[in-house]
Amino acid sequence: MTKRQFLVSVIGGHKCTDKVSELAAEVGRIIADSGAALVCGGLGGTMEAACRGAKEAGGVTIGIIPGEDKNRANRFVDIVIPTGMGFSRNTLVVGTGDVVVALPGEYGTLSEISFALIGKKKVYGFDTWDIKGVIKLKDVGELKEVLDREKEG
Amino acid sequence: MTKRQFLVSVIGGHKCTDKVSELAAEVGRIIADSGAALVCGGLGGTMEAACRGAKEAGGVTIGIIPGEDKNRANRFVDIVIPTGMGFSRNTLVVGTGDVVVALPGEYGTLSEISFALIGKKKVYGFDTWDIKGVIKLKDVGELKEVLDREKEG
Amino acid sequence: MTKRQFLVSVIGGHKCTDKVSELAAEVGRIIADSGAALVCGGLGGTMEAACRGAKEAGGVTIGIIPGEDKNRANRFVDIVIPTGMGFSRNTLVVGTGDVVVALPGEYGTLSEISFALIGKKKVYGFDTWDIKGVIKLKDVGELKEVLDREKEG
Amino acid sequence: MTKRQFLVSVIGGHKCTDKVSELAAEVGRIIADSGAALVCGGLGGTMEAACRGAKEAGGVTIGIIPGEDKNRANRFVDIVIPTGMGFSRNTLVVGTGDVVVALPGEYGTLSEISFALIGKKKVYGFDTWDIKGVIKLKDVGELKEVLDREKEG
């Protein structure tokens, strides 16, 4: 019997500012450091930055992409799940995580926050959509504490 | 060649108050009166009330349900599309409508609003989630005007 | 309460010979004559021919298409369900029919036959994949008898 | 930039004989030995046996399951992708593999063979559905050669 891999979903826009990109990379690093694998939508922007951070810290990255072509995943994704389902894959991105970290994003991110909350997952948000149920974090130090706690639970 | 059926998606909670139920039924009647077919998630609450209203006005109702068993659709659905896809079917509910009417609802409704806005659809809201891009309507009279205008466009 | 619309799914290739096209159109006519609505994948070839036949006989046609753009449905589809899910929509095409008629087709048709049989649906085949469980029909006259019988059941 | 993980999908029935179970486990071992990660539908029968074999050889296993509850995956799955999409997840199981190994199975396996061939993937079959396009293997030694060759390509 295997010990299940703990998984953290990172959601956010496929475009982002440099500042958000650095935040995403730091989030990726913290996830990898905690021993969790990172799951995301596999494309650019916050997703690419988070994967980059996770790889820099020696972690594992999973990208659940909307199309059928694995080459469309960003270059920091280890394991590509090509769905061919378009935006319907958003349910899978958050359904796969044991917890969810939400970064700034557009309506796609909002749909993912919705699905995560439907599934009663904990959603930790950095400067993202202000939706009832999202737990706001102020800095990545708080995320580190949260992940340590979640993994014990 | 056939003239495409104009379709209006109605989204909202699977439970609702009597007052919202009456609103939903009135929305259904107006959609049917306009000559549009009504699309929804096919379950209870606002969905059932909207279908009931549409049937009272002689309209056609389509229910895109999460499960595989057609019997789970509410009894006012004419055409049942059983997806077996759970909440991932939410993309289809709004993707099928030419316009979307949003009633009060929970996170499922929020996910549908998100997907409608991703698809650049017009979303007309009655007392629903306050999301940038949703066009708020005050009463069903406004909806009637909107549908008449949409169908011409 | 509404009486559910009886639905017949027609599956087959998106390209076909003239002979198969005429067969598909005849199948569409018989479905419409029986009072059933026709469901298909909404694209060309056998799907378009079947929809054409159904419309010639005054029937209703539903196209569950792989993409997000309703304009990609063939011109004989009344009600377009744009899934954006690619081939994953094949489950819905057969899941929606109360019975399934299989025409000649490629691997997509084979996947639909598989899903119909998983769902324990009756699959009536005309010169299609020779899979255990498919009920072979010799001519459209037999289909007419079958549909009359199914609707009573 | 990361080197993508090479992935092999194993498809087959959720129930199987002891003999097929041993074959599946051997297939899992060979996949792990080759350095590939194993992808499957995550349930019992051939899927569980293949995952068991892969874990015995120190490999990584990914289960793309039909439901939403990770606990429904077999106990040899490391990374669980809970889709909530029922049989529609079959497209993902084969879409994720760079090559596909087909074991004995029922209609679900047939649908997966169909989708793999739609996607122009190589499908290597052990005593499975006799469908045009499936490359039949006689023993696991042949699979070992195939995987070594595929990874170089």
Coordinates of C-alpha atoms in Angstrom, one line a residue, chain A residues 41 43 63-70 72 80-90 92, chain B residues 85 91-92, chain C residues 65-68 83-90, chain D residues 85 88-89 91-96 115 121:
Chain A
G41 CA -4.1 24.3 -15.0
L43 CA -0.7 27.0 -18.8
G63 CA -0.7 20.3 -15.2
I64 CA -4.3 19.6 -16.1
I65 CA -4.6 21.4 -19.4
P66 CA -7.7 22.3 -21.4
G67 CA -6.4 21.0 -24.8
E68 CA -5.3 17.6 -26.1
D69 CA -1.7 18.6 -27.0
K70 CA 0.8 18.0 -24.2
R72 CA 0.8 23.3 -24.7
V80 CA 0.7 16.6 -18.1
I81 CA -3.0 15.6 -18.1
P82 CA -4.4 16.7 -21.4
T83 CA -8.2 16.8 -21.1
G84 CA -9.5 18.2 -24.4
M85 CA -12.4 19.5 -22.3
G86 CA -11.7 23.2 -22.3
F87 CA -12.9 25.1 -19.3
S88 CA -14.7 22.1 -18.0
R89 CA -11.3 20.9 -16.8
N90 CA -11.5 23.6 -14.1
L92 CA -10.6 18.7 -12.1
Chain B
M85 CA -20.4 14.5 -15.2
T91 CA -20.3 24.7 -18.3
L92 CA -22.8 23.1 -20.6
Chain C
I65 CA -21.2 19.2 -30.6
P66 CA -17.5 18.9 -29.5
G67 CA -16.7 22.6 -29.8
E68 CA -18.0 25.8 -28.2
T83 CA -19.9 21.3 -25.0
G84 CA -16.3 22.4 -25.6
M85 CA -15.4 18.9 -24.4
G86 CA -14.1 17.4 -27.6
F87 CA -14.6 13.6 -27.9
S88 CA -15.6 13.4 -24.3
R89 CA -19.0 14.6 -25.5
N90 CA -19.5 11.2 -27.0
Chain D
M85 CA -17.3 12.7 -14.5
S88 CA -16.4 10.4 -19.5
R89 CA -13.1 10.2 -17.7
T91 CA -10.9 9.9 -22.5
L92 CA -8.5 11.3 -20.0
V93 CA -7.1 7.9 -18.9
V94 CA -5.9 7.2 -22.4
G95 CA -5.2 10.8 -23.4
T96 CA -2.7 11.1 -20.6
F115 CA -10.3 7.0 -27.8
K121 CA -1.8 6.6 -29.9

